[in-house]
PDB file of N, CA and C in Angstrom:
ATOM      1  N   MET T  64       0.844  -1.182   0.000  1.00 93.00           N
ATOM      2  CA  MET T  64       0.000   0.000   0.000  1.00 93.00           C
ATOM      3  C   MET T  64       0.881   1.234   0.000  1.00 93.00           C
ATOM      4  N   ASP T  65       0.448   2.244  -0.740  1.00 95.00           N
ATOM      5  CA  ASP T  65       1.152   3.524  -0.796  1.00 95.00           C
ATOM      6  C   ASP T  65       0.568   4.488   0.234  1.00 95.00           C
ATOM      7  N   ARG T  66       1.442   5.242   0.890  1.00 95.00           N
ATOM      8  CA  ARG T  66       1.031   6.378   1.730  1.00 95.00           C
ATOM      9  C   ARG T  66       1.731   7.590   1.144  1.00 95.00           C
ATOM     10  N   ILE T  67       0.950   8.541   0.677  1.00 95.00           N
ATOM     11  CA  ILE T  67       1.473   9.704  -0.029  1.00 95.00           C
ATOM     12  C   ILE T  67       1.051  10.969   0.689  1.00 95.00           C
ATOM     13  N   ALA T  68       1.982  11.888   0.882  1.00 95.00           N
ATOM     14  CA  ALA T  68       1.670  13.213   1.420  1.00 95.00           C
ATOM     15  C   ALA T  68       1.767  14.215   0.277  1.00 95.00           C
ATOM     16  N   LEU T  69       0.812  15.111   0.226  1.00 93.00           N
ATOM     17  CA  LEU T  69       0.786  16.145  -0.800  1.00 93.00           C
ATOM     18  C   LEU T  69       0.657  17.511  -0.137  1.00 93.00           C
ATOM     19  N   HIS T  70       1.125  18.524  -0.831  1.00 92.00           N
ATOM     20  CA  HIS T  70       0.994  19.904  -0.373  1.00 92.00           C
ATOM     21  C   HIS T  70       0.369  20.694  -1.501  1.00 92.00           C
ATOM     22  N   THR T  71      -0.758  21.323  -1.224  1.00 92.00           N
ATOM     23  CA  THR T  71      -1.384  22.221  -2.187  1.00 92.00           C
ATOM     24  C   THR T  71      -1.693  23.530  -1.465  1.00 92.00           C
ATOM     25  N   LYS T  72      -2.207  24.478  -2.205  1.00 94.00           N
ATOM     26  CA  LYS T  72      -2.460  25.784  -1.621  1.00 94.00           C
ATOM     27  C   LYS T  72      -3.812  26.291  -2.104  1.00 94.00           C
ATOM     28  N   VAL T  73      -4.670  26.639  -1.154  1.00 96.00           N
ATOM     29  CA  VAL T  73      -5.959  27.210  -1.508  1.00 96.00           C
ATOM     30  C   VAL T  73      -5.741  28.679  -1.883  1.00 96.00           C
ATOM     31  N   ALA T  74      -6.468  29.130  -2.886  1.00 97.00           N
ATOM     32  CA  ALA T  74      -6.341  30.510  -3.345  1.00 97.00           C
ATOM     33  C   ALA T  74      -6.788  31.470  -2.236  1.00 97.00           C
ATOM     34  N   ARG T  75      -6.084  32.575  -2.135  1.00 96.00           N
ATOM     35  CA  ARG T  75      -6.396  33.580  -1.107  1.00 96.00           C
ATOM     36  C   ARG T  75      -7.866  34.008  -1.240  1.00 96.00           C
ATOM     37  N   GLY T  76      -8.558  33.981  -0.111  1.00 97.00           N
ATOM     38  CA  GLY T  76      -9.956  34.373  -0.083  1.00 97.00           C
ATOM     39  C   GLY T  76     -10.928  33.253  -0.419  1.00 97.00           C
ATOM     40  N   LYS T  77     -10.419  32.086  -0.782  1.00 97.00           N
ATOM     41  CA  LYS T  77     -11.268  30.952  -1.175  1.00 97.00           C
ATOM     42  C   LYS T  77     -11.328  29.870  -0.087  1.00 97.00           C
ATOM     43  N   GLU T  78     -10.759  30.150   1.091  1.00 97.00           N
ATOM     44  CA  GLU T  78     -10.684  29.144   2.147  1.00 97.00           C
ATOM     45  C   GLU T  78     -12.070  28.618   2.556  1.00 97.00           C
ATOM     46  N   ALA T  79     -13.035  29.508   2.756  1.00 97.00           N
ATOM     47  CA  ALA T  79     -14.373  29.093   3.180  1.00 97.00           C
ATOM     48  C   ALA T  79     -15.066  28.273   2.086  1.00 97.00           C
ATOM     49  N   GLU T  80     -14.901  28.686   0.822  1.00 97.00           N
ATOM     50  CA  GLU T  80     -15.493  27.923  -0.287  1.00 97.00           C
ATOM     51  C   GLU T  80     -14.880  26.535  -0.381  1.00 97.00           C
ATOM     52  N   TYR T  81     -13.557  26.450  -0.159  1.00 97.00           N
ATOM     53  CA  TYR T  81     -12.874  25.166  -0.202  1.00 97.00           C
ATOM     54  C   TYR T  81     -13.426  24.241   0.886  1.00 97.00           C
ATOM     55  N   ALA T  82     -13.558  24.768   2.097  1.00 97.00           N
ATOM     56  CA  ALA T  82     -14.095  23.970   3.203  1.00 97.00           C
ATOM     57  C   ALA T  82     -15.530  23.539   2.908  1.00 97.00           C
ATOM     58  N   ALA T  83     -16.349  24.451   2.385  1.00 97.00           N
ATOM     59  CA  ALA T  83     -17.739  24.133   2.076  1.00 97.00           C
ATOM     60  C   ALA T  83     -17.840  23.047   1.009  1.00 97.00           C
ATOM     61  N   ALA T  84     -16.973  23.112   0.014  1.00 97.00           N
ATOM     62  CA  ALA T  84     -16.974  22.078  -1.035  1.00 97.00           C
ATOM     63  C   ALA T  84     -16.694  20.707  -0.435  1.00 97.00           C
ATOM     64  N   HIS T  85     -15.826  20.672   0.553  1.00 97.00           N
ATOM     65  CA  HIS T  85     -15.472  19.392   1.172  1.00 97.00           C
ATOM     66  C   HIS T  85     -16.492  18.928   2.208  1.00 97.00           C
ATOM     67  N   ASP T  86     -17.439  19.791   2.549  1.00 97.00           N
ATOM     68  CA  ASP T  86     -18.541  19.365   3.417  1.00 97.00           C
ATOM     69  C   ASP T  86     -19.551  18.521   2.645  1.00 97.00           C
ATOM     70  N   ALA T  87     -19.472  18.562   1.326  1.00 93.00           N
ATOM     71  CA  ALA T  87     -20.456  17.872   0.486  1.00 93.00           C
ATOM     72  C   ALA T  87     -19.764  17.181  -0.689  1.00 93.00           C
ATOM     73  N   ILE T  88     -18.852  16.253  -0.398  1.00 96.00           N
ATOM     74  CA  ILE T  88     -18.187  15.498  -1.469  1.00 96.00           C
ATOM     75  C   ILE T  88     -19.248  14.644  -2.176  1.00 96.00           C
ATOM     76  N   PRO T  89     -19.332  14.731  -3.500  1.00 97.00           N
ATOM     77  CA  PRO T  89     -20.334  13.931  -4.216  1.00 97.00           C
ATOM     78  C   PRO T  89     -20.126  12.424  -3.989  1.00 97.00           C
ATOM     79  N   THR T  90     -21.210  11.727  -3.770  1.00 98.00           N
ATOM     80  CA  THR T  90     -21.163  10.275  -3.551  1.00 98.00           C
ATOM     81  C   THR T  90     -20.456   9.578  -4.705  1.00 98.00           C
ATOM     82  N   GLU T  91     -20.689  10.051  -5.926  1.00 98.00           N
ATOM     83  CA  GLU T  91     -20.062   9.437  -7.100  1.00 98.00           C
ATOM     84  C   GLU T  91     -18.532   9.558  -7.027  1.00 98.00           C
ATOM     85  N   LEU T  92     -18.042  10.660  -6.478  1.00 98.00           N
ATOM     86  CA  LEU T  92     -16.599  10.843  -6.341  1.00 98.00           C
ATOM     87  C   LEU T  92     -16.046   9.916  -5.257  1.00 98.00           C
ATOM     88  N   VAL T  93     -16.741   9.804  -4.147  1.00 98.00           N
ATOM     89  CA  VAL T  93     -16.318   8.881  -3.088  1.00 98.00           C
ATOM     90  C   VAL T  93     -16.258   7.461  -3.636  1.00 98.00           C
ATOM     91  N   ASP T  94     -17.273   7.074  -4.397  1.00 98.00           N
ATOM     92  CA  ASP T  94     -17.290   5.737  -4.992  1.00 98.00           C
ATOM     93  C   ASP T  94     -16.114   5.548  -5.951  1.00 98.00           C
ATOM     94  N   ALA T  95     -15.810   6.574  -6.752  1.00 98.00           N
ATOM     95  CA  ALA T  95     -14.689   6.487  -7.694  1.00 98.00           C
ATOM     96  C   ALA T  95     -13.361   6.377  -6.946  1.00 98.00           C
ATOM     97  N   LEU T  96     -13.199   7.135  -5.870  1.00 98.00           N
ATOM     98  CA  LEU T  96     -11.973   7.043  -5.067  1.00 98.00           C
ATOM     99  C   LEU T  96     -11.811   5.637  -4.510  1.00 98.00           C
ATOM    100  N   ARG T  97     -12.885   5.077  -3.979  1.00 98.00           N
ATOM    101  CA  ARG T  97     -12.813   3.705  -3.454  1.00 98.00           C
ATOM    102  C   ARG T  97     -12.472   2.716  -4.571  1.00 98.00           C
ATOM    103  N   GLU T  98     -13.117   2.868  -5.722  1.00 98.00           N
ATOM    104  CA  GLU T  98     -12.854   1.983  -6.858  1.00 98.00           C
ATOM    105  C   GLU T  98     -11.407   2.104  -7.328  1.00 98.00           C
ATOM    106  N   ALA T  99     -10.832   3.283  -7.174  1.00 98.00           N
ATOM    107  CA  ALA T  99      -9.443   3.520  -7.577  1.00 98.00           C
ATOM    108  C   ALA T  99      -8.443   2.979  -6.555  1.00 98.00           C
ATOM    109  N   GLY T 100      -8.940   2.462  -5.430  1.00 98.00           N
ATOM    110  CA  GLY T 100      -8.058   1.861  -4.434  1.00 98.00           C
ATOM    111  C   GLY T 100      -7.687   2.763  -3.276  1.00 98.00           C
ATOM    112  N   VAL T 101      -8.409   3.875  -3.098  1.00 98.00           N
ATOM    113  CA  VAL T 101      -8.125   4.786  -1.985  1.00 98.00           C
ATOM    114  C   VAL T 101      -8.767   4.238  -0.714  1.00 98.00           C
ATOM    115  N   HIS T 102      -7.964   4.117   0.335  1.00 98.00           N
ATOM    116  CA  HIS T 102      -8.463   3.670   1.637  1.00 98.00           C
ATOM    117  C   HIS T 102      -8.772   4.863   2.528  1.00 98.00           C
ATOM    118  N   THR T 103      -7.863   5.838   2.581  1.00 98.00           N
ATOM    119  CA  THR T 103      -8.100   7.061   3.347  1.00 98.00           C
ATOM    120  C   THR T 103      -7.501   8.247   2.595  1.00 98.00           C
ATOM    121  N   TRP T 104      -8.110   9.398   2.790  1.00 97.00           N
ATOM    122  CA  TRP T 104      -7.588  10.661   2.265  1.00 97.00           C
ATOM    123  C   TRP T 104      -7.931  11.717   3.293  1.00 97.00           C
ATOM    124  N   ARG T 105      -6.923  12.252   3.929  1.00 98.00           N
ATOM    125  CA  ARG T 105      -7.117  13.276   4.959  1.00 98.00           C
ATOM    126  C   ARG T 105      -6.476  14.580   4.494  1.00 98.00           C
ATOM    127  N   ILE T 106      -7.134  15.696   4.823  1.00 97.00           N
ATOM    128  CA  ILE T 106      -6.611  17.013   4.449  1.00 97.00           C
ATOM    129  C   ILE T 106      -6.609  17.905   5.694  1.00 97.00           C
ATOM    130  N   TRP T 107      -5.472  18.566   5.912  1.00 98.00           N
ATOM    131  CA  TRP T 107      -5.346  19.567   6.966  1.00 98.00           C
ATOM    132  C   TRP T 107      -5.078  20.913   6.297  1.00 98.00           C
ATOM    133  N   ARG T 108      -5.570  22.000   6.934  1.00 97.00           N
ATOM    134  CA  ARG T 108      -5.337  23.337   6.389  1.00 97.00           C
ATOM    135  C   ARG T 108      -4.724  24.221   7.460  1.00 97.00           C
ATOM    136  N   ASP T 109      -3.704  24.959   7.070  1.00 97.00           N
ATOM    137  CA  ASP T 109      -3.087  25.984   7.909  1.00 97.00           C
ATOM    138  C   ASP T 109      -3.023  27.240   7.061  1.00 97.00           C
ATOM    139  N   GLY T 110      -3.962  28.164   7.281  1.00 96.00           N
ATOM    140  CA  GLY T 110      -4.046  29.335   6.408  1.00 96.00           C
ATOM    141  C   GLY T 110      -4.399  28.887   5.000  1.00 96.00           C
ATOM    142  N   GLN T 111      -3.555  29.218   4.046  1.00 95.00           N
ATOM    143  CA  GLN T 111      -3.763  28.789   2.658  1.00 95.00           C
ATOM    144  C   GLN T 111      -3.127  27.432   2.360  1.00 95.00           C
ATOM    145  N   GLU T 112      -2.276  26.963   3.249  1.00 95.00           N
ATOM    146  CA  GLU T 112      -1.530  25.726   3.009  1.00 95.00           C
ATOM    147  C   GLU T 112      -2.389  24.500   3.308  1.00 95.00           C
ATOM    148  N   LEU T 113      -2.426  23.563   2.372  1.00 95.00           N
ATOM    149  CA  LEU T 113      -3.173  22.320   2.526  1.00 95.00           C
ATOM    150  C   LEU T 113      -2.193  21.152   2.517  1.00 95.00           C
ATOM    151  N   PHE T 114      -2.396  20.236   3.438  1.00 95.00           N
ATOM    152  CA  PHE T 114      -1.556  19.045   3.528  1.00 95.00           C
ATOM    153  C   PHE T 114      -2.461  17.827   3.481  1.00 95.00           C
ATOM    154  N   HIS T 115      -2.192  16.936   2.541  1.00 95.00           N
ATOM    155  CA  HIS T 115      -3.004  15.750   2.311  1.00 95.00           C
ATOM    156  C   HIS T 115      -2.172  14.517   2.677  1.00 95.00           C
ATOM    157  N   VAL T 116      -2.813  13.517   3.237  1.00 96.00           N
ATOM    158  CA  VAL T 116      -2.206  12.196   3.395  1.00 96.00           C
ATOM    159  C   VAL T 116      -3.197  11.203   2.802  1.00 96.00           C
ATOM    160  N   ILE T 117      -2.703  10.460   1.826  1.00 97.00           N
ATOM    161  CA  ILE T 117      -3.524   9.501   1.099  1.00 97.00           C
ATOM    162  C   ILE T 117      -2.936   8.111   1.316  1.00 97.00           C
ATOM    163  N   GLU T 118      -3.787   7.168   1.652  1.00 97.00           N
ATOM    164  CA  GLU T 118      -3.385   5.768   1.705  1.00 97.00           C
ATOM    165  C   GLU T 118      -4.200   5.044   0.646  1.00 97.00           C
ATOM    166  N   CYS T 119      -3.491   4.437  -0.295  1.00 97.00           N
ATOM    167  CA  CYS T 119      -4.160   3.777  -1.408  1.00 97.00           C
ATOM    168  C   CYS T 119      -3.329   2.584  -1.864  1.00 97.00           C
ATOM    169  N   ASP T 120      -3.961   1.729  -2.648  1.00 98.00           N
ATOM    170  CA  ASP T 120      -3.267   0.543  -3.144  1.00 98.00           C
ATOM    171  C   ASP T 120      -2.073   0.924  -4.005  1.00 98.00           C
ATOM    172  N   ASP T 121      -2.272   1.846  -4.932  1.00 95.00           N
ATOM    173  CA  ASP T 121      -1.224   2.229  -5.881  1.00 95.00           C
ATOM    174  C   ASP T 121      -1.517   3.667  -6.330  1.00 95.00           C
ATOM    175  N   TYR T 122      -0.687   4.599  -5.878  1.00 94.00           N
ATOM    176  CA  TYR T 122      -0.938   6.022  -6.131  1.00 94.00           C
ATOM    177  C   TYR T 122      -0.976   6.349  -7.623  1.00 94.00           C
ATOM    178  N   ALA T 123      -0.010   5.873  -8.384  1.00 92.00           N
ATOM    179  CA  ALA T 123       0.021   6.172  -9.824  1.00 92.00           C
ATOM    180  C   ALA T 123      -1.227   5.618 -10.507  1.00 92.00           C
ATOM    181  N   HIS T 124      -1.623   4.408 -10.139  1.00 94.00           N
ATOM    182  CA  HIS T 124      -2.837   3.819 -10.704  1.00 94.00           C
ATOM    183  C   HIS T 124      -4.061   4.672 -10.345  1.00 94.00           C
ATOM    184  N   MET T 125      -4.136   5.096  -9.082  1.00 96.00           N
ATOM    185  CA  MET T 125      -5.258   5.911  -8.639  1.00 96.00           C
ATOM    186  C   MET T 125      -5.354   7.192  -9.459  1.00 96.00           C
ATOM    187  N   ARG T 126      -4.223   7.873  -9.628  1.00 94.00           N
ATOM    188  CA  ARG T 126      -4.228   9.119 -10.395  1.00 94.00           C
ATOM    189  C   ARG T 126      -4.641   8.866 -11.855  1.00 94.00           C
ATOM    190  N   ASN T 127      -4.106   7.826 -12.459  1.00 94.00           N
ATOM    191  CA  ASN T 127      -4.455   7.514 -13.843  1.00 94.00           C
ATOM    192  C   ASN T 127      -5.927   7.126 -13.970  1.00 94.00           C
ATOM    193  N   PHE T 128      -6.421   6.344 -13.016  1.00 96.00           N
ATOM    194  CA  PHE T 128      -7.816   5.915 -13.016  1.00 96.00           C
ATOM    195  C   PHE T 128      -8.757   7.116 -12.943  1.00 96.00           C
ATOM    196  N   LEU T 129      -8.424   8.083 -12.089  1.00 96.00           N
ATOM    197  CA  LEU T 129      -9.308   9.220 -11.860  1.00 96.00           C
ATOM    198  C   LEU T 129      -9.169  10.337 -12.897  1.00 96.00           C
ATOM    199  N   ARG T 130      -8.059  10.366 -13.620  1.00 94.00           N
ATOM    200  CA  ARG T 130      -7.777  11.491 -14.525  1.00 94.00           C
ATOM    201  C   ARG T 130      -8.981  11.863 -15.394  1.00 94.00           C
ATOM    202  N   ASP T 131      -9.603  10.911 -16.062  1.00 95.00           N
ATOM    203  CA  ASP T 131     -10.727  11.191 -16.961  1.00 95.00           C
ATOM    204  C   ASP T 131     -12.044  10.628 -16.446  1.00 95.00           C
ATOM    205  N   HIS T 132     -12.075  10.252 -15.176  1.00 97.00           N
ATOM    206  CA  HIS T 132     -13.291   9.660 -14.609  1.00 97.00           C
ATOM    207  C   HIS T 132     -14.398  10.718 -14.568  1.00 97.00           C
ATOM    208  N   PRO T 133     -15.622  10.355 -15.001  1.00 98.00           N
ATOM    209  CA  PRO T 133     -16.702  11.341 -15.053  1.00 98.00           C
ATOM    210  C   PRO T 133     -17.086  11.948 -13.696  1.00 98.00           C
ATOM    211  N   ALA T 134     -16.773  11.293 -12.603  1.00 97.00           N
ATOM    212  CA  ALA T 134     -17.035  11.885 -11.288  1.00 97.00           C
ATOM    213  C   ALA T 134     -15.918  12.837 -10.868  1.00 97.00           C
ATOM    214  N   ASN T 135     -14.705  12.619 -11.380  1.00 96.00           N
ATOM    215  CA  ASN T 135     -13.557  13.420 -10.965  1.00 96.00           C
ATOM    216  C   ASN T 135     -13.371  14.680 -11.813  1.00 96.00           C
ATOM    217  N   VAL T 136     -13.710  14.624 -13.084  1.00 96.00           N
ATOM    218  CA  VAL T 136     -13.474  15.768 -13.981  1.00 96.00           C
ATOM    219  C   VAL T 136     -14.168  17.035 -13.474  1.00 96.00           C
ATOM    220  N   PRO T 137     -15.476  16.991 -13.125  1.00 96.00           N
ATOM    221  CA  PRO T 137     -16.093  18.223 -12.609  1.00 96.00           C
ATOM    222  C   PRO T 137     -15.531  18.628 -11.245  1.00 96.00           C
ATOM    223  N   TRP T 138     -15.134  17.659 -10.428  1.00 96.00           N
ATOM    224  CA  TRP T 138     -14.542  17.989  -9.126  1.00 96.00           C
ATOM    225  C   TRP T 138     -13.225  18.723  -9.321  1.00 96.00           C
ATOM    226  N   GLN T 139     -12.400  18.243 -10.224  1.00 93.00           N
ATOM    227  CA  GLN T 139     -11.117  18.910 -10.475  1.00 93.00           C
ATOM    228  C   GLN T 139     -11.330  20.299 -11.065  1.00 93.00           C
ATOM    229  N   ALA T 140     -12.359  20.452 -11.888  1.00 94.00           N
ATOM    230  CA  ALA T 140     -12.671  21.779 -12.434  1.00 94.00           C
ATOM    231  C   ALA T 140     -13.047  22.728 -11.302  1.00 94.00           C
ATOM    232  N   ARG T 141     -13.842  22.251 -10.358  1.00 95.00           N
ATOM    233  CA  ARG T 141     -14.225  23.083  -9.211  1.00 95.00           C
ATOM    234  C   ARG T 141     -13.012  23.407  -8.354  1.00 95.00           C
ATOM    235  N   MET T 142     -12.154  22.403  -8.088  1.00 95.00           N
ATOM    236  CA  MET T 142     -10.969  22.637  -7.272  1.00 95.00           C
ATOM    237  C   MET T 142     -10.020  23.616  -7.950  1.00 95.00           C
ATOM    238  N   SER T 143      -9.959  23.597  -9.272  1.00 93.00           N
ATOM    239  CA  SER T 143      -9.062  24.528  -9.971  1.00 93.00           C
ATOM    240  C   SER T 143      -9.506  25.973  -9.775  1.00 93.00           C
ATOM    241  N   GLU T 144     -10.782  26.185  -9.444  1.00 95.00           N
ATOM    242  CA  GLU T 144     -11.276  27.531  -9.136  1.00 95.00           C
ATOM    243  C   GLU T 144     -10.874  27.971  -7.727  1.00 95.00           C
ATOM    244  N   LEU T 145     -10.560  26.990  -6.861  1.00 96.00           N
ATOM    245  CA  LEU T 145     -10.314  27.273  -5.449  1.00 96.00           C
ATOM    246  C   LEU T 145      -8.850  27.136  -5.042  1.00 96.00           C
ATOM    247  N   LEU T 146      -8.056  26.469  -5.859  1.00 94.00           N
ATOM    248  CA  LEU T 146      -6.659  26.202  -5.522  1.00 94.00           C
ATOM    249  C   LEU T 146      -5.721  26.981  -6.426  1.00 94.00           C
ATOM    250  N   GLU T 147      -4.519  27.189  -5.931  1.00 92.00           N
ATOM    251  CA  GLU T 147      -3.439  27.653  -6.793  1.00 92.00           C
ATOM    252  C   GLU T 147      -2.878  26.392  -7.437  1.00 92.00           C
ATOM    253  N   VAL T 148      -3.356  26.082  -8.628  1.00 74.00           N
ATOM    254  CA  VAL T 148      -3.107  24.788  -9.266  1.00 74.00           C
ATOM    255  C   VAL T 148      -1.838  24.828 -10.092  1.00 74.00           C
ATOM    256  N   GLU T 149      -0.959  23.866  -9.836  1.00 65.00           N
ATOM    257  CA  GLU T 149       0.248  23.686 -10.638  1.00 65.00           C
ATOM    258  C   GLU T 149       0.306  22.273 -11.209  1.00 65.00           C
ATOM    259  N   ASP T 150      -0.673  21.447 -10.869  1.00 56.00           N
ATOM    260  CA  ASP T 150      -0.658  20.021 -11.185  1.00 56.00           C
ATOM    261  C   ASP T 150      -1.422  19.760 -12.474  1.00 56.00           C
ATOM    262  N   ASP T 151      -0.863  18.939 -13.336  1.00 54.00           N
ATOM    263  CA  ASP T 151      -1.557  18.573 -14.564  1.00 54.00           C
ATOM    264  C   ASP T 151      -2.294  17.251 -14.426  1.00 54.00           C
ATOM    265  N   TYR T 152      -2.352  16.711 -13.234  1.00 53.00           N
ATOM    266  CA  TYR T 152      -3.022  15.449 -12.914  1.00 53.00           C
ATOM    267  C   TYR T 152      -2.478  14.288 -13.739  1.00 53.00           C
ATOM    268  N   SER T 153      -1.191  14.304 -13.995  1.00 50.00           N
ATOM    269  CA  SER T 153      -0.575  13.251 -14.790  1.00 50.00           C
ATOM    270  C   SER T 153      -0.358  11.973 -14.003  1.00 50.00           C
ATOM    271  N   GLY T 154      -0.268  12.078 -12.686  1.00 55.00           N
ATOM    272  CA  GLY T 154       0.002  10.898 -11.874  1.00 55.00           C
ATOM    273  C   GLY T 154       1.471  10.579 -11.776  1.00 55.00           C
ATOM    274  N   GLY T 155       2.323  11.418 -12.339  1.00 64.00           N
ATOM    275  CA  GLY T 155       3.751  11.152 -12.324  1.00 64.00           C
ATOM    276  C   GLY T 155       4.459  11.594 -11.054  1.00 64.00           C
ATOM    277  N   ASP T 156       3.763  12.348 -10.205  1.00 74.00           N
ATOM    278  CA  ASP T 156       4.404  12.822  -8.980  1.00 74.00           C
ATOM    279  C   ASP T 156       4.420  11.713  -7.924  1.00 74.00           C
ATOM    280  N   ARG T 157       5.248  11.886  -6.915  1.00 78.00           N
ATOM    281  CA  ARG T 157       5.289  10.943  -5.795  1.00 78.00           C
ATOM    282  C   ARG T 157       5.025  11.652  -4.478  1.00 78.00           C
ATOM    283  N   GLY T 158       4.531  12.867  -4.531  1.00 87.00           N
ATOM    284  CA  GLY T 158       4.176  13.577  -3.320  1.00 87.00           C
ATOM    285  C   GLY T 158       5.393  14.124  -2.593  1.00 87.00           C
ATOM    286  N   ILE T 159       5.177  14.496  -1.340  1.00 91.00           N
ATOM    287  CA  ILE T 159       6.228  15.037  -0.493  1.00 91.00           C
ATOM    288  C   ILE T 159       7.128  13.896  -0.039  1.00 91.00           C
ATOM    289  N   VAL T 160       8.416  14.114  -0.048  1.00 90.00           N
ATOM    290  CA  VAL T 160       9.372  13.083   0.365  1.00 90.00           C
ATOM    291  C   VAL T 160       9.298  12.899   1.882  1.00 90.00           C
ATOM    292  N   GLN T 161       9.117  11.654   2.310  1.00 90.00           N
ATOM    293  CA  GLN T 161       9.102  11.353   3.739  1.00 90.00           C
ATOM    294  C   GLN T 161      10.528  11.343   4.272  1.00 90.00           C
ATOM    295  N   VAL T 162      10.723  12.012   5.397  1.00 94.00           N
ATOM    296  CA  VAL T 162      12.039  12.119   6.011  1.00 94.00           C
ATOM    297  C   VAL T 162      12.192  11.150   7.179  1.00 94.00           C
ATOM    298  N   TRP T 163      11.120  10.958   7.956  1.00 94.00           N
ATOM    299  CA  TRP T 163      11.223  10.133   9.161  1.00 94.00           C
ATOM    300  C   TRP T 163       9.863   9.615   9.562  1.00 94.00           C
ATOM    301  N   GLU T 164       9.846   8.468  10.212  1.00 93.00           N
ATOM    302  CA  GLU T 164       8.621   7.892  10.767  1.00 93.00           C
ATOM    303  C   GLU T 164       8.983   7.162  12.044  1.00 93.00           C
ATOM    304  N   LEU T 165       8.182   7.334  13.079  1.00 96.00           N
ATOM    305  CA  LEU T 165       8.397   6.619  14.341  1.00 96.00           C
ATOM    306  C   LEU T 165       8.328   5.127  14.061  1.00 96.00           C
ATOM    307  N   PRO T 166       9.380   4.380  14.365  1.00 95.00           N
ATOM    308  CA  PRO T 166       9.380   2.948  14.058  1.00 95.00           C
ATOM    309  C   PRO T 166       8.373   2.175  14.911  1.00 95.00           C
ATOM    310  N   ASP T 167       7.872   1.078  14.336  1.00 93.00           N
ATOM    311  CA  ASP T 167       7.020   0.177  15.109  1.00 93.00           C
ATOM    312  C   ASP T 167       7.812  -0.429  16.245  1.00 93.00           C
ATOM    313  N   VAL T 168       7.147  -0.688  17.345  1.00 85.00           N
ATOM    314  CA  VAL T 168       7.820  -1.291  18.496  1.00 85.00           C
ATOM    315  C   VAL T 168       7.735  -2.800  18.386  1.00 85.00           C
TER     316      VAL T 168
END
């Protein structure tokens, strides 16, 4: 299983809209994420900074699966209105590099 951390940035003044959008994730998108192998996706916000942690079967597969998915395309269009977007949704990224993790006992 892949655990990926991502960093994105909400556009200035769009923080409340971003939060509101995430209060009502479309069921079709949740179903598509599950079908793509996503187990968990958590997002934290500090000001404009967003930090995501995703646990999924295969991150590259998930990104490729969702790229043209009919539930994801309108969601990404909406997010592009709310985020400072630099991502082309290619699935080629590997997220933030992990530096350390508390070892299992």
